[in-house]
Coordinates of C-alpha atoms and ligand atoms in Angstrom, one line a residue:
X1 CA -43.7 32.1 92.7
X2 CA -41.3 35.0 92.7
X3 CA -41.7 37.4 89.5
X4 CA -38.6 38.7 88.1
X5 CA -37.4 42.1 88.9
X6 CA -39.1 43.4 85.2
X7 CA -41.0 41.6 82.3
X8 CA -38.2 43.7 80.4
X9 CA -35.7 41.5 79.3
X10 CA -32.2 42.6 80.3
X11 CA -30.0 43.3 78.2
X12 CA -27.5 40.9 76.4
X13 CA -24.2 41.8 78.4
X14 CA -22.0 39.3 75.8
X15 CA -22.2 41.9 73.2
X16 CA -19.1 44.2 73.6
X17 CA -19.3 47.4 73.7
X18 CA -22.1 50.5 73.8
X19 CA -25.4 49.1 72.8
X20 CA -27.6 51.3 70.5
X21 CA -31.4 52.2 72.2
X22 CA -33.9 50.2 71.5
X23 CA -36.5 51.7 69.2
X24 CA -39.5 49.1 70.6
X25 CA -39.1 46.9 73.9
X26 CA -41.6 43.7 74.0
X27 CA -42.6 42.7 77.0
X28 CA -42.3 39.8 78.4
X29 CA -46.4 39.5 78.5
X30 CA -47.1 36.3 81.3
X31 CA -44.4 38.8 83.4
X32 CA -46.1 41.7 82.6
X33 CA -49.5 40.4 83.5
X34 CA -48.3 38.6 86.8
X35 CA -47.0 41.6 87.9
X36 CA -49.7 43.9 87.2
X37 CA -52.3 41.7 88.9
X38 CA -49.8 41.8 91.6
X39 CA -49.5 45.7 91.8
X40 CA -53.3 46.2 91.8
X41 CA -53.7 43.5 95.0
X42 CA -50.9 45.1 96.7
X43 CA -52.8 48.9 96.0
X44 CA -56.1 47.4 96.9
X45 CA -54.4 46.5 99.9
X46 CA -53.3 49.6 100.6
X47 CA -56.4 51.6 99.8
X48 CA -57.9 50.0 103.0
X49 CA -61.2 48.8 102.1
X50 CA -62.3 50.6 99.3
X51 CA -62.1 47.1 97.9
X52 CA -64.3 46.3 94.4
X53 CA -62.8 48.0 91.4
X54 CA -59.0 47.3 92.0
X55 CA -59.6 43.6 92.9
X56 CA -61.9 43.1 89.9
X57 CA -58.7 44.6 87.7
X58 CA -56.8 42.0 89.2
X59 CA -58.9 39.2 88.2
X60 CA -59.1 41.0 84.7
X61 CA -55.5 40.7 84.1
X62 CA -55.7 37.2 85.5
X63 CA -57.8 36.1 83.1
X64 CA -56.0 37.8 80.1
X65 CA -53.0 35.7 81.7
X66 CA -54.9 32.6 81.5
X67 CA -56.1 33.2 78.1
X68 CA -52.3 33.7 77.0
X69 CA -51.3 30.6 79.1
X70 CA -53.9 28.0 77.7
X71 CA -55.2 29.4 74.2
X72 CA -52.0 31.5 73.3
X73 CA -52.4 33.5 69.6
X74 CA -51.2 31.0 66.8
X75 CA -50.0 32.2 63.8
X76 CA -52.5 32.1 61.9
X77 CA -55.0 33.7 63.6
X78 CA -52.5 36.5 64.1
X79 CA -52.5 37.0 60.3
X80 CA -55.0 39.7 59.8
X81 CA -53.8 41.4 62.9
X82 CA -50.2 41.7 61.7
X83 CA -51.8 43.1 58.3
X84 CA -52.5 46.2 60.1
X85 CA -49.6 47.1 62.2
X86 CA -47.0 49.5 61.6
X87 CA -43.7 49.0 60.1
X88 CA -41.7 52.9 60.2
X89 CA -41.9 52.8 56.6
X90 CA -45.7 52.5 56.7
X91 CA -48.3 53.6 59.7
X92 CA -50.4 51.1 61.5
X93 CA -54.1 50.9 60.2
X94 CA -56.8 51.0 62.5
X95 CA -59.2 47.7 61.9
X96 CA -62.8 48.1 59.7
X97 CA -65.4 47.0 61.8
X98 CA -65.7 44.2 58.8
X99 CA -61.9 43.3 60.2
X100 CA -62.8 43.1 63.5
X101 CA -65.5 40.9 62.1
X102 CA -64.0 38.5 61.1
X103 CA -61.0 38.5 63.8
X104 CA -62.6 35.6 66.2
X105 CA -59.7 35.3 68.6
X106 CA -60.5 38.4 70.9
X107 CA -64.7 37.9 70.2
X108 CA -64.0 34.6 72.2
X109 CA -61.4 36.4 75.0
X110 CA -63.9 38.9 75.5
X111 CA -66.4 35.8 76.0
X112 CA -64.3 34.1 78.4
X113 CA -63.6 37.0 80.1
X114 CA -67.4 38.2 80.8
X115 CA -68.0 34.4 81.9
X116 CA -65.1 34.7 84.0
X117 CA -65.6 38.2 85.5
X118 CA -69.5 37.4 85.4
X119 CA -69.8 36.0 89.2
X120 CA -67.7 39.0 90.9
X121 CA -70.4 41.9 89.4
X122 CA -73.1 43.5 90.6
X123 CA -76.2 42.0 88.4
X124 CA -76.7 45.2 86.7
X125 CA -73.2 45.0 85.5
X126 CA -72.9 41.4 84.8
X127 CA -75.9 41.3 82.5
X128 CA -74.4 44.5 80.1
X129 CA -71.7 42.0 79.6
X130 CA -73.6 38.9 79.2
X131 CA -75.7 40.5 76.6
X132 CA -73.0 41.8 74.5
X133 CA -71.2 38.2 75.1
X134 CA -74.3 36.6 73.5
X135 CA -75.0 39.3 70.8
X136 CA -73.9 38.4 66.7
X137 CA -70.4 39.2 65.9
X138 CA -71.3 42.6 64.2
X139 CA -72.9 44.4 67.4
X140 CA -69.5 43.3 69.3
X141 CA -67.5 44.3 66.3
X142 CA -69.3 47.9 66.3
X143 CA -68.5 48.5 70.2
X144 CA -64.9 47.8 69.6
X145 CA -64.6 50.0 66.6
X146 CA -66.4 52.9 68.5
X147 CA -63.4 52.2 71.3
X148 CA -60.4 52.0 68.4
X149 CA -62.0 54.9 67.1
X150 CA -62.0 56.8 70.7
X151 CA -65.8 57.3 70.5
X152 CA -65.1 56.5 74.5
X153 CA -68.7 57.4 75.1
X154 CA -70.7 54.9 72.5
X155 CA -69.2 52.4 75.0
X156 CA -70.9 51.9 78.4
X157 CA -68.0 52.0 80.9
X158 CA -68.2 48.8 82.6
X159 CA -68.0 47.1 79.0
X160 CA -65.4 49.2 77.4
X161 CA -62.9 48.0 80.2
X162 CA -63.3 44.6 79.3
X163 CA -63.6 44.7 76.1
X164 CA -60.6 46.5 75.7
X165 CA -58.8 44.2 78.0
X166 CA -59.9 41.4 74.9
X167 CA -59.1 43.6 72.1
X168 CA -55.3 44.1 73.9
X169 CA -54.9 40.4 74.8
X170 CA -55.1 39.6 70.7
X171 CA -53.2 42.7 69.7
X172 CA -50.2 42.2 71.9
X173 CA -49.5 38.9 70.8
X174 CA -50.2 39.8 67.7
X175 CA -47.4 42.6 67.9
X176 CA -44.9 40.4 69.8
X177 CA -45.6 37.3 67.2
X178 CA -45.0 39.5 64.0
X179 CA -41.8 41.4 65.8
X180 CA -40.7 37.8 66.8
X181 CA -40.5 36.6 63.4
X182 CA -39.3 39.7 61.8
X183 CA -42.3 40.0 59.8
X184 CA -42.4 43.8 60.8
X185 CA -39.1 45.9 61.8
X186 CA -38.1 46.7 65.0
X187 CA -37.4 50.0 64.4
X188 CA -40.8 51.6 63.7
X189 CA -40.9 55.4 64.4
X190 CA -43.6 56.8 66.1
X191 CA -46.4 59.4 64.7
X192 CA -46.8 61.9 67.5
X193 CA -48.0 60.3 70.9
X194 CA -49.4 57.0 69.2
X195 CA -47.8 54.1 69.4
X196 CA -45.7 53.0 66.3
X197 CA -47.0 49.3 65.9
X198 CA -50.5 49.5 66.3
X199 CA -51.5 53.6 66.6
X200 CA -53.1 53.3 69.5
X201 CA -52.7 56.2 72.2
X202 CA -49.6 55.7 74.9
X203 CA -51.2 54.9 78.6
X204 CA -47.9 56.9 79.7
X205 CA -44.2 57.2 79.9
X206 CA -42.0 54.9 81.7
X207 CA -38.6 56.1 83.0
X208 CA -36.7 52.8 83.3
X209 CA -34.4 51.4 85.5
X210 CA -31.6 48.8 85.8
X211 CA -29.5 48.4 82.4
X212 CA -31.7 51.2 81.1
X213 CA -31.8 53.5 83.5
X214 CA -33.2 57.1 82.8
X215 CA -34.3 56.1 79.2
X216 CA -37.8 57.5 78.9
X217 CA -40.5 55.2 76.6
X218 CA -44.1 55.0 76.3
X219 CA -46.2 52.0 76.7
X220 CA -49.5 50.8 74.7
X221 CA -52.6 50.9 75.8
X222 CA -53.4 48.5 73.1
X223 CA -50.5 46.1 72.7
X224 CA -48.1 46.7 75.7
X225 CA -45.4 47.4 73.3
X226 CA -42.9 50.4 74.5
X227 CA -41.4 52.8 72.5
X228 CA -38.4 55.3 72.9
X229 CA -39.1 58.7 73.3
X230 CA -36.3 61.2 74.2
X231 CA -37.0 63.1 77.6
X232 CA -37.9 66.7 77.7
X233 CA -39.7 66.4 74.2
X234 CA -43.9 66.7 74.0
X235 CA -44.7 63.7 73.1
X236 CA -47.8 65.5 71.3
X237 CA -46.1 68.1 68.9
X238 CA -42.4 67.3 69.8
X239 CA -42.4 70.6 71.2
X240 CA -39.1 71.2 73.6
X241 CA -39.3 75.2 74.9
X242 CA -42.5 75.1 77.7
X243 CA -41.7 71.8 79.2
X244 CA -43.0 71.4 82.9
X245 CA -43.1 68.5 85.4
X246 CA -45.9 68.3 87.9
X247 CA -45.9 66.1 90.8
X248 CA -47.8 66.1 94.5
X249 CA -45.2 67.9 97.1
X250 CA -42.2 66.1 96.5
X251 CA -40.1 66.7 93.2
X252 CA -38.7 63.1 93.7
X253 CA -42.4 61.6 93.6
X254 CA -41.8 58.3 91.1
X255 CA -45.4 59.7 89.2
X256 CA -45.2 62.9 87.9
X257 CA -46.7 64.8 84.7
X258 CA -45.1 66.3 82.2
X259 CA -47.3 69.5 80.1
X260 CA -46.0 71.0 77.2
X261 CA -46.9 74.9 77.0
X262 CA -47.4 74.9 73.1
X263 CA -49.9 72.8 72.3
X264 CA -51.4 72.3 76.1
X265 CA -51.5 68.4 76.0
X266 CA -49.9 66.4 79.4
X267 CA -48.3 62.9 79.8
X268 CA -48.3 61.3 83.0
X269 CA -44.5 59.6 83.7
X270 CA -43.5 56.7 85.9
X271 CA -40.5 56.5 87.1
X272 CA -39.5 52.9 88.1
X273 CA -35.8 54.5 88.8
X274 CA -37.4 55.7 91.8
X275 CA -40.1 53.1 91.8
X276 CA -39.5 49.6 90.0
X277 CA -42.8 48.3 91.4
X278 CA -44.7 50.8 89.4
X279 CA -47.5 49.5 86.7
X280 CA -48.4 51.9 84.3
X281 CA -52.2 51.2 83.9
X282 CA -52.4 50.5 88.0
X283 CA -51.0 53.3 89.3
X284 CA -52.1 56.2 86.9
X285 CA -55.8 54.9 89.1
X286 CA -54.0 55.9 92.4
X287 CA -52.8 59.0 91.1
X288 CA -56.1 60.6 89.3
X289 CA -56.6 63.8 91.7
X290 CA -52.9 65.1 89.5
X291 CA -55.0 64.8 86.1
X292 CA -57.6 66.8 87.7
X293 CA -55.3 69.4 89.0
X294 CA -53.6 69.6 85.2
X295 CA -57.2 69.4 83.3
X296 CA -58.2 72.6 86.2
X297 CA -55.2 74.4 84.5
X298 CA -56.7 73.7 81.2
X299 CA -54.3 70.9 80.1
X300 CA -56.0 68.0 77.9
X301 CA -54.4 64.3 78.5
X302 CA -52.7 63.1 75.5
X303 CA -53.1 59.3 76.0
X304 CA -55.5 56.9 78.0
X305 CA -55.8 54.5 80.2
X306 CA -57.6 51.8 79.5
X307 CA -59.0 50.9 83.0
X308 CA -60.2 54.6 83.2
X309 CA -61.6 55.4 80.0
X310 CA -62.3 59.0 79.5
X311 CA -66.6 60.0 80.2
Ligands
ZN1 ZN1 -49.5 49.4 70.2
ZN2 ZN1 -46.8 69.8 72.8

């Protein structure tokens, strides 16, 4: 099957005249996973053997695709979900562990995606994520809150990845089901570098391309959603006077980060006007030696990436 050029939907060309920005683009989430599982073969191919992680991401997002596919959010279970998010006039709430509790839907993605993953690990690996799959409720509830929470470190790596991957699966179509039906406005400002719907830290910017071009947003680690962010502004303290753009060699490279002087935090931008191929979440993994570079120069990240959770 060939994806479309985007999971961003174009734009509607019927309406006459200059279209105002969007405050939040959805995506188009079977797109956006297709094409992501897509981009992290197509690295993995390129990396030329060092084969494991990158495929194993693939067959991540495949499953979260799968899950959307054959057990899709309903409405109801999206209920205490949409309870939390942000609407501009009020900020998004970050879930109790007694919430996360009683939220089944991404206790039962997470199961279906150890049993899925299960076969491809190491035993060592597989048998972390077994035992959480297996454990009551409230342990699995505690892990995820020490994640919302950015306790990174309560969280043995090779669970927090998928985990996270659950936790996003149920949040994003949580987001796009409450946005859909208007239950929350689409015009939610965001609080500092955290996205406006749910609060959870940007992965990165996206410079966009096509009907958009050169608008700047950041993307979700949690629900996918973008948001509009003027360029050239910290995304951190909205700071404008020490802006700097980093990249390897070339100042045309379509990854490059962005510091801000004042308060010392960084944001790593993809530019899919020079790139369209480029996946947030994949390709901030091919670029990691830039972080280390900025982090030398005493910069601190101002977002994650949920495959590479911070040690
Ligand atoms: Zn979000
Ligand atoms: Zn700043």
């Amino acid at each position: 099957m060939k994806l479309p050029f985007s999971d961003i939907t174009p734009l509607d060309k019927s309406v006459p005249g200059v279209q105002a920005i969007e405050a939040l683009i959805l995506p188009r989430l079977s797109i956006l996973y297709a094409k992501r599982a897509e981009r992290l073969r197509g690295l993995n191919a390129q990396a030329h053997g060092e084969v494991g992680y990158l495929e194993f991401l693939a067959h991540l997002v495949d499953a979260q695709a799968a899950l959307l596919a054959n057990n899709p959010l309903t409405a109801q279970q999206a209920i205490p979900v949409s309870a939390l998010l942000g609407d501009g006039a009020t900020k998004p709430e970050r879930p109790s562990m007694a919430v996360l509790q009683t939220i089944a839907y991404w206790q039962e993605a997470f199961k279906f995606f150890v049993q899925t993953l299960s076969p491809l690990l190491p035993e060592n690996s597989s048998e972390k994520l077994r035992d959480l799959a297996q454990a009551e409720p409230s342990v699995l509830a505690e892990q995820a809150s020490q994640l919302l929470a950015r306790n990174y470190s309560a969280v043995d790596a090779g669970v927090s990845v998928v985990l996270w991957a659950a936790l996003s699966s149920c949040w994003a179509q949580a987001v796009a089901l409450a946005i859909g039906q208007d239950l929350k406005a689409g015009s939610a400002e965001s609080h500092g570098a955290n996205c406006p719907c749910c609060g959870a830290p940007a992965a990165g910017g996206l410079v966009l391309t096509g009907d958009r071009e050169g608008l700047r947003y950041l993307q979700c680690s949690l629900c996918e959603t973008r948001w509009h962010k003027v360029r050239a502004t910290c995304t951190t303290c909205h700071g404008t006077q020490n802006i700097d753009y980093w990249t390897f060699e070339k100042t045309d490279s379509p990854i490059q980060i962005e510091t801000c002087g004042d308060c010392h935090s960084y944001l790593k931008i993809f530019r899919q006007d020079r790139d369209p191929h480029l996946d947030v979440l994949a390709d901030d993994l091919m670029s990691q030696g830039l972080d280390e570079l900025l982090e030398e120069q005493g910069f601190v990240r101002s977002g994650i990436n949920p495959f590479s959770f911070p040690a």
